[in-house]
Amino acid sequence: MRLGVIDVGSNTVHLLVVDAHLGAQPLPTSSHKRELRLSEHVTDTGEIDDAGREQLADFVAECLTVAEDQGVEDLMGFVTSAIREAPNGDEVLAEVKERTGVVLDVLSGEDEARLTFLAARRWFGWSAGTLLVADIGGGSLEIAQGMDEDPDVAISLPLGAGRVTRDHLPGDPPGVEAVRAARKHVRATIARELRPITKAGHADRVVGTSKTMRSLARITGAVPSSEGMYAARYLEREALDSILPKIATMPAAQRSSLPGVSASRAHQLLAGGIVASATMDLLGVDRLEICPWALREGIILRRLDGMH
């Protein structure tokens, strides 16, 4: 059967359509997305502004039409930190439902971490042993570890690449002091919450997911997307740390000329690098492997598991 997932992230709203059957790998058939940047449609009081609400409802309606055209039988939708944390998030969701009939579920940060972990576990399989998974989104950083399909530890921190850029890295490029302060804030925030992960013990395989991780891996030498999703890709902390000072001095337009960096995400690249480097360093990780599956696939897998 065909399943559709509308993923309302802090940067992008993305409809993924897959052919899904119990016991089989979900195969993507189409993808429809738009950079809405909801995290930037935020008022001084933290609410999603009118323009953001309008654009979200319009695009969800568009996704609904695409899903029907693609023969989708089961359409799911979910929202993450941008709407989860907005004081008027419930109103935004009610407006989307009223205009489109689509119910968007609110995922907690821990839900995000657990579902992303499930996707990584299925991708790498049981032979990967104990997995440690880190995901950098637009609004939050998720870290999870465990040896089963449900992680033993799952945490979510307000350290997404978009959020750190907006709150701590003003200017294009930001000044030296701002970069240093952002780095200090990120590391202190991670260190404060890391005890459950460090208590969980040694991980046999360390995994990174998300567009930010893929971009960072690409600029530090990983093979391009044209090599296919099964090609092994890694992010090395040493290579990342050596290129970060250079990225910090580049304006966004120059960053977008780097391999694997889109113009729409170039301004968030530095923040993503700061968060990735801090996460790896504080966890004692020299290298992580990039997983092409993440939250959307985790949601699809969870739905398939419930169809026994």
PDB file of C-alpha atoms in Angstrom:
ATOM      1  CA  MET A   1       0.000   0.000   0.000  1.00  0.00           C
ATOM      2  CA  ARG A   2       1.047   3.600  -0.383  1.00  0.00           C
ATOM      3  CA  LEU A   3       1.728   5.601   2.765  1.00  0.00           C
ATOM      4  CA  GLY A   4       2.309   9.333   2.930  1.00  0.00           C
ATOM      5  CA  VAL A   5       3.991  11.312   5.696  1.00  0.00           C
ATOM      6  CA  ILE A   6       3.835  15.091   6.009  1.00  0.00           C
ATOM      7  CA  ASP A   7       6.777  16.192   8.136  1.00  0.00           C
ATOM      8  CA  VAL A   8       6.444  19.784   9.390  1.00  0.00           C
ATOM      9  CA  GLY A   9       9.957  20.670  10.482  1.00  0.00           C
ATOM     10  CA  SER A  10      11.472  23.942  11.610  1.00  0.00           C
ATOM     11  CA  ASN A  11      13.011  24.479   8.162  1.00  0.00           C
ATOM     12  CA  THR A  12      11.140  22.334   5.666  1.00  0.00           C
ATOM     13  CA  VAL A  13       7.676  20.874   5.207  1.00  0.00           C
ATOM     14  CA  HIS A  14       8.102  17.587   3.386  1.00  0.00           C
ATOM     15  CA  LEU A  15       5.646  15.026   2.011  1.00  0.00           C
ATOM     16  CA  LEU A  16       7.237  11.614   1.520  1.00  0.00           C
ATOM     17  CA  VAL A  17       5.250   8.921  -0.296  1.00  0.00           C
ATOM     18  CA  VAL A  18       6.409   5.306   0.010  1.00  0.00           C
ATOM     19  CA  ASP A  19       5.325   1.874  -1.116  1.00  0.00           C
ATOM     20  CA  ALA A  20       5.137   0.085   2.207  1.00  0.00           C
ATOM     21  CA  HIS A  21       4.467  -3.549   3.012  1.00  0.00           C
ATOM     22  CA  LEU A  22       4.902  -5.410   6.273  1.00  0.00           C
ATOM     23  CA  GLY A  23       8.334  -7.025   6.396  1.00  0.00           C
ATOM     24  CA  ALA A  24       9.592  -5.123   3.355  1.00  0.00           C
ATOM     25  CA  GLN A  25      11.819  -2.067   2.998  1.00  0.00           C
ATOM     26  CA  PRO A  26       9.666   1.071   2.468  1.00  0.00           C
ATOM     27  CA  LEU A  27      10.487   2.298  -1.044  1.00  0.00           C
ATOM     28  CA  PRO A  28      10.173   6.056  -1.698  1.00  0.00           C
ATOM     29  CA  THR A  29       8.033   6.807  -4.743  1.00  0.00           C
ATOM     30  CA  SER A  30       7.829  10.585  -4.567  1.00  0.00           C
ATOM     31  CA  SER A  31       8.834  13.557  -2.497  1.00  0.00           C
ATOM     32  CA  HIS A  32       7.247  16.998  -2.351  1.00  0.00           C
ATOM     33  CA  LYS A  33       8.744  19.687  -0.135  1.00  0.00           C
ATOM     34  CA  ARG A  34       9.061  23.376   0.469  1.00  0.00           C
ATOM     35  CA  GLU A  35      11.343  25.494   2.636  1.00  0.00           C
ATOM     36  CA  LEU A  36       8.774  27.285   4.808  1.00  0.00           C
ATOM     37  CA  ARG A  37      11.229  28.128   7.622  1.00  0.00           C
ATOM     38  CA  LEU A  38       8.597  28.175  10.329  1.00  0.00           C
ATOM     39  CA  SER A  39      11.300  28.844  12.920  1.00  0.00           C
ATOM     40  CA  GLU A  40      11.770  32.247  11.273  1.00  0.00           C
ATOM     41  CA  HIS A  41       8.016  32.997  11.250  1.00  0.00           C
ATOM     42  CA  VAL A  42       8.073  33.601  14.982  1.00  0.00           C
ATOM     43  CA  THR A  43       6.911  36.767  16.752  1.00  0.00           C
ATOM     44  CA  ASP A  44       8.672  38.304  19.759  1.00  0.00           C
ATOM     45  CA  THR A  45       6.316  36.329  22.007  1.00  0.00           C
ATOM     46  CA  GLY A  46       7.296  33.034  20.309  1.00  0.00           C
ATOM     47  CA  GLU A  47       4.066  32.600  18.329  1.00  0.00           C
ATOM     48  CA  ILE A  48       3.911  31.472  14.704  1.00  0.00           C
ATOM     49  CA  ASP A  49       2.968  34.600  12.746  1.00  0.00           C
ATOM     50  CA  ASP A  50       0.014  34.932  10.360  1.00  0.00           C
ATOM     51  CA  ALA A  51       2.178  34.493   7.260  1.00  0.00           C
ATOM     52  CA  GLY A  52       3.617  31.252   8.634  1.00  0.00           C
ATOM     53  CA  ARG A  53       0.165  29.923   9.464  1.00  0.00           C
ATOM     54  CA  GLU A  54      -1.159  30.773   6.007  1.00  0.00           C
ATOM     55  CA  GLN A  55       1.782  29.231   4.186  1.00  0.00           C
ATOM     56  CA  LEU A  56       1.611  26.053   6.263  1.00  0.00           C
ATOM     57  CA  ALA A  57      -2.109  25.537   5.653  1.00  0.00           C
ATOM     58  CA  ASP A  58      -1.657  26.267   1.929  1.00  0.00           C
ATOM     59  CA  PHE A  59       1.188  23.794   1.593  1.00  0.00           C
ATOM     60  CA  VAL A  60      -0.530  21.033   3.575  1.00  0.00           C
ATOM     61  CA  ALA A  61      -3.491  21.428   1.174  1.00  0.00           C
ATOM     62  CA  GLU A  62      -1.028  21.086  -1.705  1.00  0.00           C
ATOM     63  CA  CYS A  63       0.471  17.953  -0.099  1.00  0.00           C
ATOM     64  CA  LEU A  64      -3.020  16.485   0.241  1.00  0.00           C
ATOM     65  CA  THR A  65      -3.621  16.888  -3.497  1.00  0.00           C
ATOM     66  CA  VAL A  66      -0.231  15.355  -4.341  1.00  0.00           C
ATOM     67  CA  ALA A  67      -0.901  12.433  -1.983  1.00  0.00           C
ATOM     68  CA  GLU A  68      -4.287  11.756  -3.630  1.00  0.00           C
ATOM     69  CA  ASP A  69      -2.699  11.950  -7.088  1.00  0.00           C
ATOM     70  CA  GLN A  70      -0.077   9.416  -5.963  1.00  0.00           C
ATOM     71  CA  GLY A  71      -2.696   6.943  -4.708  1.00  0.00           C
ATOM     72  CA  VAL A  72      -1.877   7.316  -1.012  1.00  0.00           C
ATOM     73  CA  GLU A  73      -4.230   5.255   1.169  1.00  0.00           C
ATOM     74  CA  ASP A  74      -2.914   6.328   4.563  1.00  0.00           C
ATOM     75  CA  LEU A  75      -1.689   9.894   5.129  1.00  0.00           C
ATOM     76  CA  MET A  76       0.023  10.803   8.395  1.00  0.00           C
ATOM     77  CA  GLY A  77       1.283  14.174   9.491  1.00  0.00           C
ATOM     78  CA  PHE A  78       3.412  15.387  12.366  1.00  0.00           C
ATOM     79  CA  VAL A  79       5.026  18.538  13.682  1.00  0.00           C
ATOM     80  CA  THR A  80       8.251  19.019  15.640  1.00  0.00           C
ATOM     81  CA  SER A  81       9.789  21.794  17.728  1.00  0.00           C
ATOM     82  CA  ALA A  82       8.739  24.901  15.751  1.00  0.00           C
ATOM     83  CA  ILE A  83       5.038  24.336  16.426  1.00  0.00           C
ATOM     84  CA  ARG A  84       5.453  22.206  19.549  1.00  0.00           C
ATOM     85  CA  GLU A  85       6.995  25.165  21.380  1.00  0.00           C
ATOM     86  CA  ALA A  86       4.848  27.967  19.940  1.00  0.00           C
ATOM     87  CA  PRO A  87       2.242  29.334  22.408  1.00  0.00           C
ATOM     88  CA  ASN A  88      -0.288  29.359  19.563  1.00  0.00           C
ATOM     89  CA  GLY A  89       0.711  25.933  18.216  1.00  0.00           C
ATOM     90  CA  ASP A  90      -2.729  24.453  18.933  1.00  0.00           C
ATOM     91  CA  GLU A  91      -4.392  27.273  16.985  1.00  0.00           C
ATOM     92  CA  VAL A  92      -2.080  26.686  14.017  1.00  0.00           C
ATOM     93  CA  LEU A  93      -2.916  22.959  14.011  1.00  0.00           C
ATOM     94  CA  ALA A  94      -6.641  23.703  14.327  1.00  0.00           C
ATOM     95  CA  GLU A  95      -6.459  26.048  11.335  1.00  0.00           C
ATOM     96  CA  VAL A  96      -4.672  23.405   9.245  1.00  0.00           C
ATOM     97  CA  LYS A  97      -7.301  20.822  10.197  1.00  0.00           C
ATOM     98  CA  GLU A  98     -10.181  23.197   9.445  1.00  0.00           C
ATOM     99  CA  ARG A  99      -8.818  24.161   6.039  1.00  0.00           C
ATOM    100  CA  THR A 100      -7.518  20.748   4.894  1.00  0.00           C
ATOM    101  CA  GLY A 101      -8.963  18.051   7.141  1.00  0.00           C
ATOM    102  CA  VAL A 102      -5.421  16.889   7.882  1.00  0.00           C
ATOM    103  CA  VAL A 103      -4.609  16.211  11.540  1.00  0.00           C
ATOM    104  CA  LEU A 104      -0.974  16.936  12.348  1.00  0.00           C
ATOM    105  CA  ASP A 105       0.266  15.102  15.446  1.00  0.00           C
ATOM    106  CA  VAL A 106       2.636  16.833  17.837  1.00  0.00           C
ATOM    107  CA  LEU A 107       5.771  14.788  18.541  1.00  0.00           C
ATOM    108  CA  SER A 108       7.699  15.386  21.733  1.00  0.00           C
ATOM    109  CA  GLY A 109      11.465  15.710  21.511  1.00  0.00           C
ATOM    110  CA  GLU A 110      11.818  12.276  23.082  1.00  0.00           C
ATOM    111  CA  ASP A 111       9.391  10.838  20.485  1.00  0.00           C
ATOM    112  CA  GLU A 112      11.596  12.304  17.755  1.00  0.00           C
ATOM    113  CA  ALA A 113      14.689  10.710  19.267  1.00  0.00           C
ATOM    114  CA  ARG A 114      13.019   7.303  19.663  1.00  0.00           C
ATOM    115  CA  LEU A 115      11.536   7.195  16.160  1.00  0.00           C
ATOM    116  CA  THR A 116      14.792   8.329  14.550  1.00  0.00           C
ATOM    117  CA  PHE A 117      16.593   5.637  16.536  1.00  0.00           C
ATOM    118  CA  LEU A 118      14.127   3.020  15.256  1.00  0.00           C
ATOM    119  CA  ALA A 119      14.867   4.065  11.672  1.00  0.00           C
ATOM    120  CA  ALA A 120      18.625   3.825  12.234  1.00  0.00           C
ATOM    121  CA  ARG A 121      18.283   0.426  13.938  1.00  0.00           C
ATOM    122  CA  ARG A 122      16.299  -0.978  11.010  1.00  0.00           C
ATOM    123  CA  TRP A 123      18.758   0.492   8.526  1.00  0.00           C
ATOM    124  CA  PHE A 124      21.900  -0.940  10.146  1.00  0.00           C
ATOM    125  CA  GLY A 125      20.328  -4.085  11.622  1.00  0.00           C
ATOM    126  CA  TRP A 126      21.093  -6.093  14.738  1.00  0.00           C
ATOM    127  CA  SER A 127      24.707  -6.695  13.737  1.00  0.00           C
ATOM    128  CA  ALA A 128      25.406  -3.030  14.528  1.00  0.00           C
ATOM    129  CA  GLY A 129      25.212  -3.856  18.246  1.00  0.00           C
ATOM    130  CA  THR A 130      24.571  -0.963  20.619  1.00  0.00           C
ATOM    131  CA  LEU A 131      23.743   2.132  18.571  1.00  0.00           C
ATOM    132  CA  LEU A 132      24.319   5.774  19.470  1.00  0.00           C
ATOM    133  CA  VAL A 133      22.296   8.070  17.199  1.00  0.00           C
ATOM    134  CA  ALA A 134      22.526  11.863  16.910  1.00  0.00           C
ATOM    135  CA  ASP A 135      20.147  13.944  14.791  1.00  0.00           C
ATOM    136  CA  ILE A 136      20.474  17.712  14.229  1.00  0.00           C
ATOM    137  CA  GLY A 137      17.217  19.252  13.048  1.00  0.00           C
ATOM    138  CA  GLY A 138      16.257  22.874  12.561  1.00  0.00           C
ATOM    139  CA  GLY A 139      14.968  23.340  16.103  1.00  0.00           C
ATOM    140  CA  SER A 140      16.443  20.566  18.207  1.00  0.00           C
ATOM    141  CA  LEU A 141      19.231  18.030  18.684  1.00  0.00           C
ATOM    142  CA  GLU A 142      18.204  14.463  19.492  1.00  0.00           C
ATOM    143  CA  ILE A 143      20.515  11.832  20.961  1.00  0.00           C
ATOM    144  CA  ALA A 144      19.520   8.213  21.660  1.00  0.00           C
ATOM    145  CA  GLN A 145      21.356   5.031  22.590  1.00  0.00           C
ATOM    146  CA  GLY A 146      20.437   1.402  23.035  1.00  0.00           C
ATOM    147  CA  MET A 147      20.749  -2.177  21.819  1.00  0.00           C
ATOM    148  CA  ASP A 148      17.069  -2.785  21.003  1.00  0.00           C
ATOM    149  CA  GLU A 149      14.632  -1.113  18.598  1.00  0.00           C
ATOM    150  CA  ASP A 150      13.510   1.228  21.356  1.00  0.00           C
ATOM    151  CA  PRO A 151      16.520   3.070  22.848  1.00  0.00           C
ATOM    152  CA  ASP A 152      17.445   2.844  26.515  1.00  0.00           C
ATOM    153  CA  VAL A 153      18.088   6.594  26.583  1.00  0.00           C
ATOM    154  CA  ALA A 154      16.518   9.318  24.426  1.00  0.00           C
ATOM    155  CA  ILE A 155      17.068  13.045  24.959  1.00  0.00           C
ATOM    156  CA  SER A 156      16.153  16.188  23.034  1.00  0.00           C
ATOM    157  CA  LEU A 157      17.949  19.520  23.396  1.00  0.00           C
ATOM    158  CA  PRO A 158      17.027  22.968  21.980  1.00  0.00           C
ATOM    159  CA  LEU A 159      20.111  23.030  19.756  1.00  0.00           C
ATOM    160  CA  GLY A 160      18.837  22.775  16.193  1.00  0.00           C
ATOM    161  CA  ALA A 161      20.905  24.439  13.469  1.00  0.00           C
ATOM    162  CA  GLY A 162      18.182  26.996  12.723  1.00  0.00           C
ATOM    163  CA  ARG A 163      17.598  27.857  16.374  1.00  0.00           C
ATOM    164  CA  VAL A 164      21.295  28.287  17.211  1.00  0.00           C
ATOM    165  CA  THR A 165      21.745  30.462  14.112  1.00  0.00           C
ATOM    166  CA  ARG A 166      18.762  32.655  14.984  1.00  0.00           C
ATOM    167  CA  ASP A 167      19.497  33.019  18.695  1.00  0.00           C
ATOM    168  CA  HIS A 168      23.293  33.040  18.840  1.00  0.00           C
ATOM    169  CA  LEU A 169      24.900  33.746  15.457  1.00  0.00           C
ATOM    170  CA  PRO A 170      23.743  37.161  14.177  1.00  0.00           C
ATOM    171  CA  GLY A 171      25.438  38.671  11.148  1.00  0.00           C
ATOM    172  CA  ASP A 172      26.634  37.257   7.857  1.00  0.00           C
ATOM    173  CA  PRO A 173      29.182  36.073   8.770  1.00  0.00           C
ATOM    174  CA  PRO A 174      28.836  36.380  12.552  1.00  0.00           C
ATOM    175  CA  GLY A 175      31.657  37.968  14.539  1.00  0.00           C
ATOM    176  CA  VAL A 176      34.400  36.038  16.334  1.00  0.00           C
ATOM    177  CA  GLU A 177      32.915  36.724  19.779  1.00  0.00           C
ATOM    178  CA  ALA A 178      29.446  35.561  18.699  1.00  0.00           C
ATOM    179  CA  VAL A 179      30.884  32.292  17.373  1.00  0.00           C
ATOM    180  CA  ARG A 180      32.793  31.728  20.595  1.00  0.00           C
ATOM    181  CA  ALA A 181      29.711  32.481  22.711  1.00  0.00           C
ATOM    182  CA  ALA A 182      27.556  30.160  20.582  1.00  0.00           C
ATOM    183  CA  ARG A 183      30.131  27.378  20.957  1.00  0.00           C
ATOM    184  CA  LYS A 184      30.210  27.878  24.728  1.00  0.00           C
ATOM    185  CA  HIS A 185      26.390  27.835  24.964  1.00  0.00           C
ATOM    186  CA  VAL A 186      26.070  24.677  22.844  1.00  0.00           C
ATOM    187  CA  ARG A 187      28.706  22.763  24.802  1.00  0.00           C
ATOM    188  CA  ALA A 188      27.320  23.768  28.182  1.00  0.00           C
ATOM    189  CA  THR A 189      23.793  22.750  27.149  1.00  0.00           C
ATOM    190  CA  ILE A 190      24.924  19.324  25.918  1.00  0.00           C
ATOM    191  CA  ALA A 191      27.228  18.681  28.889  1.00  0.00           C
ATOM    192  CA  ARG A 192      24.405  19.477  31.319  1.00  0.00           C
ATOM    193  CA  GLU A 193      22.195  16.710  29.908  1.00  0.00           C
ATOM    194  CA  LEU A 194      24.732  14.082  28.938  1.00  0.00           C
ATOM    195  CA  ARG A 195      24.818  11.950  32.085  1.00  0.00           C
ATOM    196  CA  PRO A 196      22.099   9.440  30.970  1.00  0.00           C
ATOM    197  CA  ILE A 197      24.005   8.795  27.730  1.00  0.00           C
ATOM    198  CA  THR A 198      27.399   8.396  29.392  1.00  0.00           C
ATOM    199  CA  LYS A 199      25.866   6.035  31.963  1.00  0.00           C
ATOM    200  CA  ALA A 200      24.504   3.905  29.110  1.00  0.00           C
ATOM    201  CA  GLY A 201      28.039   2.735  28.385  1.00  0.00           C
ATOM    202  CA  HIS A 202      29.933   1.975  25.201  1.00  0.00           C
ATOM    203  CA  ALA A 203      28.278   2.180  21.765  1.00  0.00           C
ATOM    204  CA  ASP A 204      29.371  -0.243  19.050  1.00  0.00           C
ATOM    205  CA  ARG A 205      28.284   2.071  16.249  1.00  0.00           C
ATOM    206  CA  VAL A 206      27.769   5.840  16.232  1.00  0.00           C
ATOM    207  CA  VAL A 207      25.331   7.228  13.696  1.00  0.00           C
ATOM    208  CA  GLY A 208      24.344  10.689  12.474  1.00  0.00           C
ATOM    209  CA  THR A 209      21.131  11.509  10.633  1.00  0.00           C
ATOM    210  CA  SER A 210      19.542  14.581   9.028  1.00  0.00           C
ATOM    211  CA  LYS A 211      20.296  16.978   6.209  1.00  0.00           C
ATOM    212  CA  THR A 212      22.706  18.944   8.411  1.00  0.00           C
ATOM    213  CA  MET A 213      24.821  15.862   9.168  1.00  0.00           C
ATOM    214  CA  ARG A 214      24.812  14.853   5.493  1.00  0.00           C
ATOM    215  CA  SER A 215      25.976  18.327   4.422  1.00  0.00           C
ATOM    216  CA  LEU A 216      28.758  18.357   7.017  1.00  0.00           C
ATOM    217  CA  ALA A 217      29.902  14.901   5.912  1.00  0.00           C
ATOM    218  CA  ARG A 218      29.888  16.008   2.275  1.00  0.00           C
ATOM    219  CA  ILE A 219      32.006  19.141   2.821  1.00  0.00           C
ATOM    220  CA  THR A 220      34.536  17.059   4.749  1.00  0.00           C
ATOM    221  CA  GLY A 221      34.947  14.526   1.956  1.00  0.00           C
ATOM    222  CA  ALA A 222      32.033  12.057   1.959  1.00  0.00           C
ATOM    223  CA  VAL A 223      30.848  10.783  -1.416  1.00  0.00           C
ATOM    224  CA  PRO A 224      28.043  12.765  -3.132  1.00  0.00           C
ATOM    225  CA  SER A 225      24.379  11.750  -3.210  1.00  0.00           C
ATOM    226  CA  SER A 226      24.853  10.642  -6.837  1.00  0.00           C
ATOM    227  CA  GLU A 227      26.683   7.573  -5.451  1.00  0.00           C
ATOM    228  CA  GLY A 228      23.338   6.324  -4.074  1.00  0.00           C
ATOM    229  CA  MET A 229      21.904   5.795  -0.612  1.00  0.00           C
ATOM    230  CA  TYR A 230      23.823   2.579   0.077  1.00  0.00           C
ATOM    231  CA  ALA A 231      27.287   4.170  -0.200  1.00  0.00           C
ATOM    232  CA  ALA A 232      29.006   4.425   3.192  1.00  0.00           C
ATOM    233  CA  ARG A 233      29.397   8.020   4.371  1.00  0.00           C
ATOM    234  CA  TYR A 234      31.198   9.256   7.462  1.00  0.00           C
ATOM    235  CA  LEU A 235      31.691  12.489   9.362  1.00  0.00           C
ATOM    236  CA  GLU A 236      35.157  12.731  10.924  1.00  0.00           C
ATOM    237  CA  ARG A 237      35.471  15.110  13.879  1.00  0.00           C
ATOM    238  CA  GLU A 238      39.060  16.053  13.025  1.00  0.00           C
ATOM    239  CA  ALA A 239      38.097  17.035   9.473  1.00  0.00           C
ATOM    240  CA  LEU A 240      35.068  18.959  10.759  1.00  0.00           C
ATOM    241  CA  ASP A 241      37.083  20.850  13.369  1.00  0.00           C
ATOM    242  CA  SER A 242      39.688  21.815  10.777  1.00  0.00           C
ATOM    243  CA  ILE A 243      37.103  23.309   8.396  1.00  0.00           C
ATOM    244  CA  LEU A 244      34.840  25.062  10.936  1.00  0.00           C
ATOM    245  CA  PRO A 245      37.049  28.159  11.406  1.00  0.00           C
ATOM    246  CA  LYS A 246      37.005  28.690   7.634  1.00  0.00           C
ATOM    247  CA  ILE A 247      33.195  28.323   7.477  1.00  0.00           C
ATOM    248  CA  ALA A 248      32.855  30.825  10.331  1.00  0.00           C
ATOM    249  CA  THR A 249      34.419  33.560   8.183  1.00  0.00           C
ATOM    250  CA  MET A 250      32.318  32.824   5.071  1.00  0.00           C
ATOM    251  CA  PRO A 251      29.091  34.674   4.284  1.00  0.00           C
ATOM    252  CA  ALA A 252      26.135  32.388   3.483  1.00  0.00           C
ATOM    253  CA  ALA A 253      26.444  33.005  -0.269  1.00  0.00           C
ATOM    254  CA  GLN A 254      29.986  31.655  -0.212  1.00  0.00           C
ATOM    255  CA  ARG A 255      29.040  28.650   1.932  1.00  0.00           C
ATOM    256  CA  SER A 256      26.410  27.658  -0.635  1.00  0.00           C
ATOM    257  CA  SER A 257      29.207  27.043  -3.149  1.00  0.00           C
ATOM    258  CA  LEU A 258      30.538  24.214  -0.959  1.00  0.00           C
ATOM    259  CA  PRO A 259      29.690  20.655  -2.111  1.00  0.00           C
ATOM    260  CA  GLY A 260      26.365  19.382  -0.790  1.00  0.00           C
ATOM    261  CA  VAL A 261      25.289  22.724   0.714  1.00  0.00           C
ATOM    262  CA  SER A 262      22.037  24.219  -0.585  1.00  0.00           C
ATOM    263  CA  ALA A 263      21.594  27.997  -0.734  1.00  0.00           C
ATOM    264  CA  SER A 264      18.559  27.740   1.548  1.00  0.00           C
ATOM    265  CA  ARG A 265      20.525  26.038   4.325  1.00  0.00           C
ATOM    266  CA  ALA A 266      23.911  27.685   3.899  1.00  0.00           C
ATOM    267  CA  HIS A 267      23.316  30.223   6.680  1.00  0.00           C
ATOM    268  CA  GLN A 268      22.721  27.361   9.167  1.00  0.00           C
ATOM    269  CA  LEU A 269      25.829  25.376   8.245  1.00  0.00           C
ATOM    270  CA  LEU A 270      28.097  26.944  10.867  1.00  0.00           C
ATOM    271  CA  ALA A 271      25.627  26.331  13.690  1.00  0.00           C
ATOM    272  CA  GLY A 272      25.144  22.741  12.545  1.00  0.00           C
ATOM    273  CA  GLY A 273      28.906  22.248  12.537  1.00  0.00           C
ATOM    274  CA  ILE A 274      29.280  23.720  16.016  1.00  0.00           C
ATOM    275  CA  VAL A 275      26.563  21.399  17.362  1.00  0.00           C
ATOM    276  CA  ALA A 276      27.936  18.314  15.567  1.00  0.00           C
ATOM    277  CA  SER A 277      31.498  18.956  16.746  1.00  0.00           C
ATOM    278  CA  ALA A 278      30.382  19.548  20.341  1.00  0.00           C
ATOM    279  CA  THR A 279      28.207  16.413  20.349  1.00  0.00           C
ATOM    280  CA  MET A 280      31.001  14.212  19.013  1.00  0.00           C
ATOM    281  CA  ASP A 281      33.634  15.728  21.288  1.00  0.00           C
ATOM    282  CA  LEU A 282      31.583  15.480  24.497  1.00  0.00           C
ATOM    283  CA  LEU A 283      30.554  11.916  23.649  1.00  0.00           C
ATOM    284  CA  GLY A 284      34.143  10.958  22.875  1.00  0.00           C
ATOM    285  CA  VAL A 285      33.342  10.123  19.245  1.00  0.00           C
ATOM    286  CA  ASP A 286      35.942  10.544  16.469  1.00  0.00           C
ATOM    287  CA  ARG A 287      33.736   9.433  13.597  1.00  0.00           C
ATOM    288  CA  LEU A 288      30.074   8.794  12.954  1.00  0.00           C
ATOM    289  CA  GLU A 289      28.364   7.029  10.074  1.00  0.00           C
ATOM    290  CA  ILE A 290      25.638   8.823   8.157  1.00  0.00           C
ATOM    291  CA  CYS A 291      22.266   7.047   8.042  1.00  0.00           C
ATOM    292  CA  PRO A 292      19.956   7.969   5.145  1.00  0.00           C
ATOM    293  CA  TRP A 293      16.870   7.090   7.186  1.00  0.00           C
ATOM    294  CA  ALA A 294      15.616   9.352   9.968  1.00  0.00           C
ATOM    295  CA  LEU A 295      12.393  10.551  11.584  1.00  0.00           C
ATOM    296  CA  ARG A 296      10.040  10.204   8.595  1.00  0.00           C
ATOM    297  CA  GLU A 297      11.118   6.619   8.010  1.00  0.00           C
ATOM    298  CA  GLY A 298      10.779   5.892  11.732  1.00  0.00           C
ATOM    299  CA  ILE A 299       7.168   7.056  11.646  1.00  0.00           C
ATOM    300  CA  ILE A 300       6.437   4.889   8.601  1.00  0.00           C
ATOM    301  CA  LEU A 301       8.057   1.854  10.240  1.00  0.00           C
ATOM    302  CA  ARG A 302       6.081   2.396  13.436  1.00  0.00           C
ATOM    303  CA  ARG A 303       2.840   2.565  11.434  1.00  0.00           C
ATOM    304  CA  LEU A 304       3.727  -0.633   9.544  1.00  0.00           C
ATOM    305  CA  ASP A 305       4.500  -2.398  12.837  1.00  0.00           C
ATOM    306  CA  GLY A 306       0.998  -1.520  14.017  1.00  0.00           C
ATOM    307  CA  MET A 307      -0.612  -3.151  10.968  1.00  0.00           C
ATOM    308  CA  HIS A 308      -0.042  -6.770  12.083  1.00  0.00           C
TER     309      HIS A 308
END
